[in-house]
Short mmCIF file of C-alpha atoms and ligand atoms in Angstrom, two decimals:
data_model
loop_
_atom_site.label_atom_id
_atom_site.label_comp_id
_atom_site.label_asym_id
_atom_site.label_seq_id
_atom_site.Cartn_x
_atom_site.Cartn_y
_atom_site.Cartn_z
CA MET K 8 -19.30 18.53 95.56
CA VAL K 9 -16.14 18.92 97.53
CA SER K 10 -14.21 20.39 94.58
CA ARG K 11 -17.01 22.85 93.76
CA LYS K 12 -16.90 24.11 97.32
CA VAL K 13 -13.14 24.67 96.98
CA VAL K 14 -13.06 25.98 93.42
CA GLY K 15 -15.89 28.45 93.93
CA PRO K 16 -14.13 30.69 96.47
CA CYS K 17 -10.84 30.32 94.56
CA LEU K 18 -12.42 31.65 91.40
CA VAL K 19 -13.93 34.47 93.34
CA ALA K 20 -10.51 35.18 94.84
CA ILE K 21 -8.84 35.15 91.42
CA VAL K 22 -11.46 37.47 89.98
CA LEU K 23 -11.06 39.76 92.98
CA LEU K 24 -7.27 39.63 92.70
CA VAL K 25 -7.29 40.42 88.97
CA GLY K 26 -9.71 43.23 89.58
CA ARG K 27 -7.56 44.59 92.39
CA LEU K 28 -4.34 44.37 90.39
CA GLY K 29 -6.11 46.15 87.58
CA THR K 30 -7.09 48.97 89.89
CA LEU K 31 -3.63 49.04 91.42
CA SER K 32 -1.74 49.24 88.14
CA HIS K 33 -4.10 51.96 87.01
CA ALA K 34 -3.72 53.85 90.29
CA ALA K 35 0.08 53.56 90.24
CA PHE K 36 0.31 56.08 87.42
CA PRO K 37 -1.76 59.12 88.30
CA GLU K 38 -2.13 61.72 85.67
CA ARG K 39 0.55 64.37 85.82
CA PRO K 40 -0.66 67.78 86.91
CA LYS K 41 -0.35 70.87 84.75
CA LEU K 42 1.67 72.64 87.41
CA ILE K 43 3.58 71.74 90.55
CA VAL K 44 4.08 74.56 93.03
CA LEU K 45 6.83 74.03 95.58
CA ILE K 46 6.61 76.47 98.46
CA VAL K 47 9.61 76.67 100.74
CA ILE K 48 9.39 79.01 103.69
CA ASP K 49 12.81 80.16 104.80
CA GLN K 50 13.15 79.43 108.52
CA PHE K 51 9.78 77.84 109.25
CA ARG K 52 9.48 75.38 112.11
CA TYR K 53 6.87 72.62 111.95
CA ASP K 54 5.26 73.89 115.17
CA TYR K 55 4.28 77.17 113.47
CA LEU K 56 1.57 75.16 111.69
CA THR K 57 0.13 73.92 114.99
CA ARG K 58 0.78 76.91 117.28
CA PHE K 59 -0.74 79.50 114.97
CA ARG K 60 -3.41 77.31 113.33
CA PRO K 61 -6.29 78.70 115.43
CA HIS K 62 -5.74 82.02 113.67
CA PHE K 63 -5.31 80.73 110.10
CA THR K 64 -7.91 81.56 107.46
CA ALA K 65 -9.83 78.90 105.54
CA LYS K 66 -7.86 78.80 102.29
CA GLY K 67 -4.26 79.60 103.19
CA PHE K 68 -2.29 77.01 105.16
CA ASN K 69 -5.62 75.32 105.95
CA LEU K 70 -6.16 74.53 102.28
CA LEU K 71 -3.07 72.33 102.52
CA LEU K 72 -3.59 71.11 106.09
CA ASP K 73 -7.22 70.08 105.52
CA GLY K 74 -6.82 68.57 102.09
CA GLY K 75 -3.21 67.43 101.92
CA ALA K 76 -0.91 64.71 103.25
CA VAL K 77 0.59 66.33 106.34
CA PHE K 78 3.76 64.86 107.85
CA THR K 79 4.15 65.77 111.50
CA ASP K 80 7.66 64.39 112.10
CA CYS K 81 9.76 65.53 109.17
CA ARG K 82 13.37 66.18 110.15
CA TYR K 83 16.57 66.84 108.24
CA ASP K 84 19.13 64.15 108.97
CA TYR K 85 22.18 66.38 108.71
CA ALA K 86 24.01 68.85 110.88
CA SER K 87 24.35 72.10 108.88
CA THR K 88 20.77 73.41 108.68
CA ILE K 89 21.39 76.60 106.71
CA THR K 90 19.64 78.26 103.74
CA GLY K 91 21.96 77.16 100.91
CA PRO K 92 22.30 73.53 102.03
CA GLY K 93 18.58 73.30 102.90
CA HIS K 94 17.36 74.48 99.51
CA ALA K 95 19.89 72.27 97.70
CA SER K 96 18.75 69.27 99.79
CA LEU K 97 15.06 69.89 99.05
CA ALA K 98 15.78 70.23 95.33
CA THR K 99 18.12 67.24 94.97
CA GLY K 100 16.74 64.85 97.57
CA ALA K 101 20.31 64.51 98.83
CA TYR K 102 22.52 65.98 101.56
CA PRO K 103 25.63 68.20 101.29
CA ASN K 104 27.94 65.17 101.35
CA GLN K 105 26.56 64.56 97.86
CA HIS K 106 25.26 67.86 96.46
CA GLY K 107 28.28 69.80 97.74
CA ILE K 108 26.48 72.89 99.09
CA ILE K 109 28.00 72.56 102.56
CA ASP K 110 27.17 76.10 103.74
CA ASN K 111 26.09 79.49 102.38
CA GLU K 112 29.81 80.07 101.89
CA TRP K 113 32.87 78.02 102.64
CA TYR K 114 36.62 78.41 102.67
CA ASP K 115 38.30 77.38 99.44
CA ARG K 116 41.81 76.04 100.07
CA THR K 117 43.03 76.50 96.52
CA GLN K 118 41.89 80.12 96.25
CA HIS K 119 42.62 80.97 99.92
CA ARG K 120 39.30 82.75 100.26
CA ALA K 121 35.66 82.17 101.10
CA VAL K 122 33.47 81.19 98.15
CA TYR K 123 29.74 81.90 98.06
CA CYS K 124 27.57 78.86 97.40
CA VAL K 125 26.13 80.20 94.12
CA GLU K 126 28.93 82.53 93.04
CA ASP K 127 29.89 82.40 89.39
CA LEU K 128 32.33 85.07 88.29
CA SER K 129 31.61 84.31 84.63
CA THR K 130 28.04 85.64 84.94
CA HIS K 131 26.45 89.07 85.46
CA THR K 132 23.21 90.22 86.99
CA VAL K 133 20.66 91.02 84.31
CA ALA K 134 19.10 94.48 84.67
CA SER K 135 20.86 95.26 87.94
CA GLN K 136 20.53 98.80 89.20
CA ASN K 137 23.12 98.35 91.94
CA GLY K 138 25.48 101.01 90.69
CA PRO K 139 27.52 101.38 87.49
CA GLY K 140 29.17 98.53 85.64
CA PRO K 141 28.11 94.90 85.47
CA THR K 142 27.25 93.39 88.86
CA PRO K 143 28.73 89.90 89.31
CA ALA K 144 26.01 87.32 89.48
CA PHE K 145 25.32 83.79 90.40
CA SER K 146 24.60 80.38 88.98
CA PRO K 147 24.07 76.79 90.19
CA ARG K 148 27.62 75.86 89.06
CA ASN K 149 28.68 74.76 92.56
CA LEU K 150 25.68 72.43 92.93
CA ILE K 151 26.70 68.84 92.24
CA GLY K 152 24.17 66.65 90.42
CA SER K 153 20.62 67.13 89.23
CA THR K 154 17.46 68.47 90.89
CA LEU K 155 13.82 67.44 90.58
CA GLY K 156 13.38 70.30 88.11
CA ASP K 157 16.34 69.13 86.00
CA GLU K 158 14.88 65.63 85.77
CA LEU K 159 11.43 66.96 84.93
CA ARG K 160 12.89 69.09 82.15
CA ALA K 161 14.94 66.19 80.76
CA ALA K 162 11.92 63.85 80.93
CA THR K 163 9.84 66.19 78.76
CA ASP K 164 12.52 67.06 76.24
CA PHE K 165 12.81 70.42 78.03
CA ARG K 166 9.22 71.41 77.26
CA SER K 167 8.38 71.65 80.98
CA LYS K 168 9.14 75.08 82.33
CA VAL K 169 10.92 75.41 85.67
CA ILE K 170 10.82 78.83 87.30
CA ALA K 171 12.32 79.51 90.73
CA ILE K 172 11.70 82.67 92.75
CA SER K 173 12.99 84.00 96.05
CA LEU K 174 14.18 87.19 97.65
CA LYS K 175 17.51 85.33 98.08
CA ASP K 176 19.59 84.51 95.00
CA ARG K 177 20.87 81.25 96.51
CA ALA K 178 17.39 80.00 97.39
CA ALA K 179 16.01 80.59 93.89
CA ILE K 180 19.07 79.26 92.07
CA LEU K 181 19.47 76.08 94.12
CA LEU K 182 15.75 75.23 93.97
CA GLY K 183 15.77 75.64 90.20
CA GLY K 184 18.84 73.53 89.43
CA HIS K 185 21.09 73.57 86.39
CA THR K 186 18.52 73.60 83.61
CA ALA K 187 15.87 75.90 85.10
CA THR K 188 14.09 78.09 82.59
CA ALA K 189 14.95 80.96 84.94
CA ALA K 190 15.61 81.85 88.55
CA TYR K 191 14.62 85.31 89.81
CA TRP K 192 15.58 87.01 93.03
CA TYR K 193 15.12 90.40 94.60
CA GLU K 194 17.74 93.12 94.45
CA ALA K 195 17.15 94.81 97.79
CA GLY K 196 18.95 98.04 96.89
CA SER K 197 16.82 98.73 93.81
CA GLY K 198 13.58 96.95 94.75
CA ARG K 199 13.61 94.96 91.50
CA PHE K 200 13.54 91.28 90.61
CA VAL K 201 16.62 90.31 88.62
CA THR K 202 18.28 87.22 87.19
CA SER K 203 21.67 86.03 85.96
CA THR K 204 23.11 85.90 82.44
CA TYR K 205 23.40 82.17 83.21
CA TYR K 206 19.68 81.94 82.35
CA GLU K 207 18.94 84.77 79.94
CA SER K 208 20.51 87.95 78.59
CA ALA K 209 17.51 90.22 79.19
CA LEU K 210 14.54 90.19 81.54
CA PRO K 211 11.32 88.97 79.91
CA PRO K 212 8.71 91.71 79.37
CA TRP K 213 6.49 90.49 82.24
CA VAL K 214 9.40 90.94 84.70
CA GLU K 215 10.19 94.41 83.32
CA THR K 216 6.54 95.41 83.64
CA PHE K 217 6.41 94.14 87.20
CA ASN K 218 9.58 96.07 88.11
CA GLN K 219 8.39 99.26 86.44
CA ARG K 220 5.21 99.18 88.45
CA ALA K 221 7.47 99.32 91.57
CA PRO K 222 5.30 97.19 93.85
CA ALA K 223 7.13 98.54 96.90
CA ARG K 224 5.28 101.81 96.29
CA ASP K 225 2.04 100.19 97.51
CA PHE K 226 3.58 100.08 100.99
CA CYS K 227 4.68 103.71 101.22
CA GLY K 228 3.13 105.20 104.34
CA GLN K 229 2.20 101.79 105.78
CA VAL K 230 3.02 100.74 109.30
CA TRP K 231 3.85 97.14 110.29
CA LYS K 232 1.25 96.51 112.95
CA ALA K 233 0.00 93.19 114.37
CA LEU K 234 -3.09 91.82 112.61
CA PRO K 235 -6.08 91.80 114.95
CA VAL K 236 -6.86 88.17 115.78
CA ARG K 237 -9.19 88.57 118.74
CA PRO K 238 -12.05 91.03 119.23
CA GLY K 239 -10.70 94.24 120.71
CA ASP K 240 -7.11 93.76 119.45
CA THR K 241 -5.66 97.17 118.69
CA GLY K 242 -2.46 95.84 117.15
CA THR K 243 1.08 96.32 118.43
CA VAL K 244 3.14 98.50 116.10
CA PHE K 245 6.32 96.56 115.25
CA SER K 246 7.99 99.07 112.98
CA GLU K 247 7.30 102.16 110.92
CA PHE K 248 9.26 104.23 108.46
CA HIS K 249 9.86 107.91 109.12
CA PRO K 250 10.59 109.72 105.85
CA SER K 251 12.58 112.96 105.88
CA PRO K 252 10.62 116.01 104.66
CA GLY K 253 10.21 115.78 100.89
CA GLU K 254 11.83 112.33 100.70
CA PRO K 255 10.42 110.40 97.73
CA CYS K 256 9.01 106.91 98.17
CA PRO K 257 10.10 104.25 97.48
CA ASP K 258 13.74 105.31 97.91
CA PRO K 259 16.65 103.07 99.04
CA ARG K 260 16.15 103.99 102.71
CA PHE K 261 12.48 102.99 102.55
CA LEU K 262 13.36 99.79 100.67
CA GLY K 263 15.78 98.93 103.47
CA TRP K 264 13.00 99.30 106.03
CA LEU K 265 10.48 97.37 103.91
CA ASN K 266 12.92 94.50 103.47
CA ASP K 267 12.55 93.50 107.14
CA THR K 268 8.74 93.56 107.15
CA PRO K 269 6.38 90.72 106.18
CA PHE K 270 5.09 92.98 103.37
CA MET K 271 7.91 91.44 101.32
CA ASN K 272 5.94 88.18 101.07
CA GLU K 273 3.08 90.09 99.42
CA ILE K 274 5.50 91.48 96.86
CA GLU K 275 7.16 88.12 96.29
CA LEU K 276 3.91 86.19 95.87
CA ALA K 277 2.55 88.89 93.56
CA PHE K 278 5.68 88.32 91.47
CA ALA K 279 5.06 84.54 91.56
CA SER K 280 1.48 85.10 90.31
CA GLU K 281 2.88 87.24 87.50
CA ALA K 282 5.32 84.43 86.67
CA VAL K 283 2.39 82.03 86.22
CA ARG K 284 0.72 84.57 83.94
CA GLY K 285 3.82 85.73 82.05
CA GLU K 286 5.30 82.28 81.48
CA HIS K 287 1.89 80.62 80.87
CA LEU K 288 2.72 78.07 83.56
CA GLY K 289 0.26 75.18 83.67
CA GLN K 290 -1.05 76.00 80.19
CA GLY K 291 1.10 73.63 78.13
CA GLU K 292 0.97 69.90 77.44
CA ASP K 293 3.71 69.15 79.97
CA THR K 294 3.95 69.64 83.71
CA ASP K 295 5.60 72.91 84.78
CA LEU K 296 7.31 73.55 88.11
CA LEU K 297 7.16 76.80 90.03
CA ALA K 298 9.38 76.93 93.12
CA VAL K 299 8.92 79.84 95.50
CA SER K 300 11.06 80.38 98.57
CA LEU K 301 9.62 82.98 100.95
CA SER K 302 12.64 84.67 102.53
CA VAL K 303 11.30 87.35 104.82
CA ASN K 304 10.18 84.80 107.42
CA ASP K 305 13.91 84.16 107.94
CA TYR K 306 14.76 87.85 108.31
CA VAL K 307 12.02 88.38 110.89
CA GLY K 308 12.88 85.15 112.71
CA HIS K 309 16.58 86.07 113.00
CA ALA K 310 15.71 89.46 114.44
CA SER K 311 13.05 88.36 116.92
CA GLY K 312 13.07 84.59 117.56
CA PRO K 313 10.40 81.89 117.20
CA TYR K 314 8.37 82.88 120.27
CA SER K 315 8.08 86.56 119.34
CA GLU K 316 4.92 88.45 118.39
CA GLN K 317 6.70 89.45 115.19
CA VAL K 318 7.11 85.82 114.07
CA SER K 319 3.53 85.09 115.07
CA ASP K 320 2.26 88.03 113.01
CA THR K 321 4.52 87.20 110.06
CA THR K 322 3.18 83.63 110.05
CA LEU K 323 -0.45 84.84 110.09
CA ARG K 324 0.30 87.25 107.27
CA THR K 325 2.02 84.45 105.30
CA ASP K 326 -1.25 82.50 105.71
CA ARG K 327 -3.29 85.40 104.24
CA ASP K 328 -0.77 85.95 101.45
CA LEU K 329 -0.79 82.26 100.51
CA ALA K 330 -4.61 82.25 100.46
CA LYS K 331 -4.53 85.09 97.95
CA PHE K 332 -1.84 83.33 95.90
CA PHE K 333 -3.76 80.03 95.87
CA ALA K 334 -6.95 81.84 94.80
CA ASP K 335 -5.06 83.37 91.89
CA LEU K 336 -3.60 79.97 90.95
CA ASP K 337 -7.14 78.62 90.93
CA LYS K 338 -8.22 81.39 88.60
CA GLN K 339 -5.26 81.03 86.27
CA VAL K 340 -4.66 77.27 86.17
CA GLY K 341 -7.43 75.67 88.23
CA LEU K 342 -6.35 74.07 91.50
CA ASP K 343 -7.67 70.73 90.20
CA HIS K 344 -4.68 70.68 87.89
CA VAL K 345 -2.10 71.73 90.48
CA TRP K 346 -0.06 69.89 93.09
CA ILE K 347 1.32 71.96 95.94
CA ALA K 348 4.23 70.90 98.16
CA LEU K 349 5.18 72.83 101.27
CA SER K 350 8.37 72.61 103.31
CA ALA K 351 11.16 74.71 104.80
CA ASP K 352 14.93 74.88 104.54
CA HIS K 353 15.40 74.81 108.33
CA GLY K 354 13.86 75.80 111.64
CA VAL K 355 15.43 78.07 114.25
CA ALA K 356 16.60 78.13 117.86
CA PRO K 357 14.89 80.30 120.47
CA ASN K 358 16.84 83.48 121.10
CA PRO K 359 19.51 83.45 123.84
CA ALA K 360 17.39 85.57 126.21
CA PHE K 361 14.58 82.99 126.05
CA ILE K 362 17.05 80.09 126.40
CA GLN K 363 18.67 81.64 129.48
CA GLU K 364 15.40 82.68 131.08
CA HIS K 365 14.10 79.12 130.84
CA HIS K 366 17.44 77.44 131.72
CA LEU K 367 17.51 75.46 128.46
CA GLY K 368 21.22 75.93 127.79
CA LEU K 369 24.02 78.44 127.35
CA GLY K 370 22.19 80.74 124.95
CA ASN K 371 25.12 82.29 123.12
CA ALA K 372 27.89 80.26 121.46
CA GLN K 373 31.31 81.81 120.88
CA PRO K 374 32.74 80.55 117.56
CA GLY K 375 35.62 83.06 117.92
CA ALA K 376 36.62 81.48 121.22
CA ILE K 377 36.58 78.02 119.61
CA ARG K 378 39.10 79.21 117.02
CA GLY K 379 41.26 80.79 119.72
CA GLY K 380 41.09 77.64 121.87
CA VAL K 381 42.17 75.43 118.96
CA GLU K 382 45.10 77.70 118.03
CA LYS K 383 46.28 77.81 121.65
CA ALA K 384 46.01 74.06 122.27
CA MET K 385 47.82 73.21 119.04
CA SER K 386 50.63 75.68 119.75
CA GLU K 387 51.07 74.24 123.22
CA SER K 388 51.21 70.61 122.20
CA LEU K 389 52.61 70.76 118.64
CA GLY K 390 54.75 73.93 118.56
CA PRO K 391 54.22 77.49 117.29
CA GLY K 392 51.56 78.08 114.60
CA PRO K 393 49.72 79.57 112.87
CA TRP K 394 47.65 76.37 112.98
CA VAL K 395 44.22 77.63 111.96
CA GLU K 396 43.83 78.94 108.42
CA ASP K 397 40.09 79.56 108.64
CA ALA K 398 37.26 78.76 111.04
CA ASP K 399 33.56 79.38 111.53
CA GLU K 400 30.82 77.74 113.61
CA LEU K 401 30.91 74.57 111.48
CA TYR K 402 34.50 74.01 110.41
CA VAL K 403 38.14 74.49 111.29
CA TYR K 404 40.47 74.50 108.29
CA LEU K 405 44.01 73.81 109.48
CA ASN K 406 47.05 75.50 108.03
CA ARG K 407 48.53 72.64 106.06
CA ASP K 408 51.84 74.45 105.57
CA THR K 409 52.37 74.53 109.33
CA VAL K 410 51.28 70.89 109.65
CA LYS K 411 53.85 69.94 106.99
CA LYS K 412 56.61 72.17 108.38
CA ARG K 413 56.21 70.68 111.86
CA ARG K 414 56.08 67.15 110.38
CA ILE K 415 52.90 66.32 112.23
CA PRO K 416 50.72 63.59 110.65
CA GLU K 417 47.50 65.25 109.46
CA ALA K 418 45.35 62.86 111.49
CA ARG K 419 47.24 63.82 114.67
CA ALA K 420 46.89 67.56 114.00
CA GLU K 421 43.16 67.14 113.38
CA GLU K 422 42.80 65.15 116.57
CA VAL K 423 44.46 67.82 118.72
CA ALA K 424 42.28 70.48 117.07
CA ALA K 425 39.09 68.44 117.56
CA GLN K 426 39.88 67.77 121.22
CA ALA K 427 40.49 71.47 121.83
CA ALA K 428 37.23 72.40 120.08
CA ALA K 429 35.23 69.74 121.94
CA ALA K 430 36.60 71.02 125.26
CA GLN K 431 34.80 74.36 124.77
CA PRO K 432 31.60 74.69 126.83
CA ASP K 433 29.47 75.57 123.77
CA VAL K 434 30.60 72.55 121.70
CA ALA K 435 28.80 69.18 121.85
CA ALA K 436 31.16 67.23 119.61
CA ALA K 437 33.95 67.63 117.06
CA PHE K 438 34.76 65.12 114.33
CA THR K 439 37.91 64.98 112.21
CA ARG K 440 38.34 64.79 108.48
CA THR K 441 40.23 61.51 108.91
CA GLN K 442 37.30 60.03 110.84
CA PHE K 443 34.94 60.89 107.97
CA LEU K 444 37.29 59.58 105.28
CA THR K 445 38.27 56.34 107.01
CA GLY K 446 34.82 55.44 108.34
CA THR K 447 35.98 55.58 111.96
CA LEU K 448 33.28 57.90 113.26
CA PRO K 449 31.47 56.88 116.43
CA ASN K 450 28.30 54.91 115.73
CA SER K 451 25.87 57.64 116.80
CA PRO K 452 23.01 59.62 115.24
CA LEU K 453 25.04 62.79 115.73
CA ALA K 454 28.03 61.42 113.81
CA ARG K 455 25.69 60.25 111.02
CA LYS K 456 24.24 63.76 110.74
CA ALA K 457 27.73 65.26 110.61
CA ALA K 458 28.71 62.74 107.91
CA ASN K 459 25.71 63.79 105.79
CA SER K 460 27.03 67.37 106.00
CA PHE K 461 30.66 66.53 105.19
CA ASN K 462 31.88 66.83 101.62
CA PRO K 463 35.51 65.69 101.22
CA LYS K 464 36.35 68.27 98.56
CA ARG K 465 34.92 71.30 100.37
CA SER K 466 34.67 70.63 104.08
CA GLY K 467 37.26 71.57 106.68
CA ASP K 468 39.53 69.41 108.84
CA VAL K 469 37.35 69.49 111.93
CA PHE K 470 33.55 69.49 111.96
CA ILE K 471 32.05 71.25 114.96
CA VAL K 472 28.65 70.52 116.46
CA LEU K 473 27.55 73.28 118.82
CA ALA K 474 25.81 72.23 122.03
CA PRO K 475 22.00 72.22 122.08
CA TYR K 476 20.76 75.77 122.73
CA ALA K 477 24.18 77.33 122.07
CA VAL K 478 23.36 79.79 119.29
CA PRO K 479 26.10 81.54 117.31
CA VAL K 480 24.80 85.09 117.72
CA VAL K 481 26.10 88.00 119.74
CA ALA K 482 22.83 89.65 120.78
CA ALA K 483 20.30 88.23 123.24
CA THR K 484 17.22 88.96 121.10
CA GLY K 485 18.53 87.87 117.69
CA THR K 486 18.87 84.17 116.95
CA SER K 487 20.06 81.68 114.35
CA HIS K 488 20.02 78.10 113.06
CA GLY K 489 22.52 75.66 111.56
CA SER K 490 22.64 72.83 114.09
CA PRO K 491 21.54 69.15 114.06
CA TRP K 492 19.12 69.77 116.96
CA ASN K 493 15.41 69.32 116.36
CA TYR K 494 14.47 73.01 116.70
CA ASP K 495 16.59 73.51 113.55
CA THR K 496 15.82 70.26 111.72
CA GLN K 497 12.06 69.74 112.12
CA VAL K 498 10.07 71.40 109.33
CA PRO K 499 6.69 70.98 107.63
CA LEU K 500 6.20 68.57 104.77
CA VAL K 501 2.80 68.75 103.13
CA LEU K 502 1.79 67.29 99.76
CA TRP K 503 -1.46 68.53 98.30
CA GLY K 504 -3.23 67.55 95.08
CA ASP K 505 -5.20 64.71 93.54
CA ALA K 506 -2.23 62.32 93.66
CA PHE K 507 -2.00 62.44 97.45
CA LYS K 508 -4.10 60.94 100.22
CA ALA K 509 -5.23 63.61 102.64
CA GLY K 510 -4.38 62.80 106.23
CA VAL K 511 -1.99 63.29 109.10
CA TYR K 512 1.09 61.07 108.98
CA ALA K 513 3.12 60.66 112.16
CA LYS K 514 5.64 58.32 110.55
CA PRO K 515 9.11 59.92 110.57
CA CYS K 516 10.26 61.29 107.24
CA GLN K 517 12.87 63.69 105.89
CA PRO K 518 12.55 66.78 103.69
CA ILE K 519 14.68 64.98 101.07
CA ASP K 520 11.70 62.64 100.65
CA LEU K 521 9.73 65.47 99.08
CA ALA K 522 11.60 65.52 95.75
CA ALA K 523 11.80 61.72 95.78
CA THR K 524 8.02 61.44 96.23
CA LEU K 525 7.23 63.95 93.50
CA ALA K 526 9.63 62.20 91.09
CA ALA K 527 8.07 58.82 91.89
CA VAL K 528 4.52 60.04 91.35
CA LEU K 529 5.49 61.85 88.15
CA GLY K 530 7.16 58.65 86.94
CA ILE K 531 10.45 60.40 86.16
CA THR K 532 14.05 59.55 87.05
CA GLN K 533 15.10 60.37 90.60
CA SER K 534 17.64 63.19 90.70
CA SER K 535 21.20 61.94 90.42
CA GLU K 536 22.20 61.57 94.08
CA SER K 537 18.75 61.45 95.68
CA GLU K 538 18.59 59.34 98.80
CA GLY K 539 15.07 60.43 99.67
CA ARG K 540 12.38 57.76 99.94
CA PRO K 541 9.02 58.19 98.23
CA LEU K 542 6.36 58.62 100.92
CA THR K 543 4.26 55.78 99.55
CA ASP K 544 1.65 55.90 102.34
CA ALA K 545 0.54 59.27 101.08
CA ILE K 546 0.36 58.38 97.40
CA ARG K 547 -3.11 57.67 96.10
ZN1 LIG I 282 18.60 82.26 108.33
#
């Protein structure tokens, strides 16, 4: 009697456990989708999703926000929040200390010049119309290690297609990785999408057709005016193009105007839809990856700042443009077979006028004064220079010839330079190369973020962290990003599709978790240096 009473529930428990394990092991391997669409919005703060949500349509951002796993506290844990590093971090699941893209461009000591993050002098732009002769092009050669796309390609014996698109060459190239089927970007001077000989020697017919149709022509005569969001809105005019008499459209002058309007997202997403069609994405046996980085949000944000009507209107238009793009994806592939991931490469600081008006901080930073201050302090305490070989708002590269000639230990020279930089009113902290290399950084979140940005082979001798709300721009209305402060680091992270549990997740995460989560759910190898953590709470 006694044993029956005990055994009965045990059996039930075992049966339940076996049943549960069965379900679990089945659920741990969701079916791969036909297509993954990664949408990166260049310069898009997390708060844009909440501030502007009352004016979103049903099937744009709200498609993802209503049906996806939405992370509300997703922040980059590094200190150089810039386009090149941000896209490389999203693609690799690692930070610049590993993937090596420390900035959009950096000073190269061996060549004594600045190198661009995706420059590759052995390549040419395919089908460039930027003047006579071959235009030098770009490749992912400077990116260290593999991306999500590279691992997906390798896992499927390169049957998966990986296509990356942006207005910016660096955004497309870094998102795609080394083995991308192709990366396409926009040649602003000619209004065409182009690529590099790194990927292919001629544009595929669908790209040629798209270019020949000259999509910019659809916007000739249009005015950039605020979308009406409330009854009675007449719409502020933000900018309009005034053609000279008889001037054809689209001509280079018009293209220059168009480039700073949110109409560019319409063109870019139309190109992305054509890529799905032309490359038959989502039609094969294996999962394809389409990565799209929307660049014009960054151009508008730099010019006007995050609290401007222009950024508000651009965000609402992005919502409408995405709704149209998603509807086309549904038609072409079927959204049931698609996963969509949304994030951004960085946020942005308010513009200096806003910062000063609300007493948040200095407003403008003066990187030129930092360089001058370092040169002066080093000359005074260590003898005549030149001591600074190159400097920008992130790094000081010391003149090693002078350091050698004056027989100053490198660590001492760096220390004097760092102290001089840190003494400037617009600098929060300065760390030395020796501190990074010897593990003697202060034990602080700020130092950790700087360390994630520091790559021993490419970084300078002093790493500068500008003070909160000290923005490296000259004008009061323009603004920028690139700091470790939350206005620059906090971005959206949304995962949408049948593999993810819809909901709002307040648990802190990082954008590098995006690639790690997708790799985990796909059941493929994590990219080579990925330190991102799969967001297991959100996985079905
Ligand atoms: Zn930017």
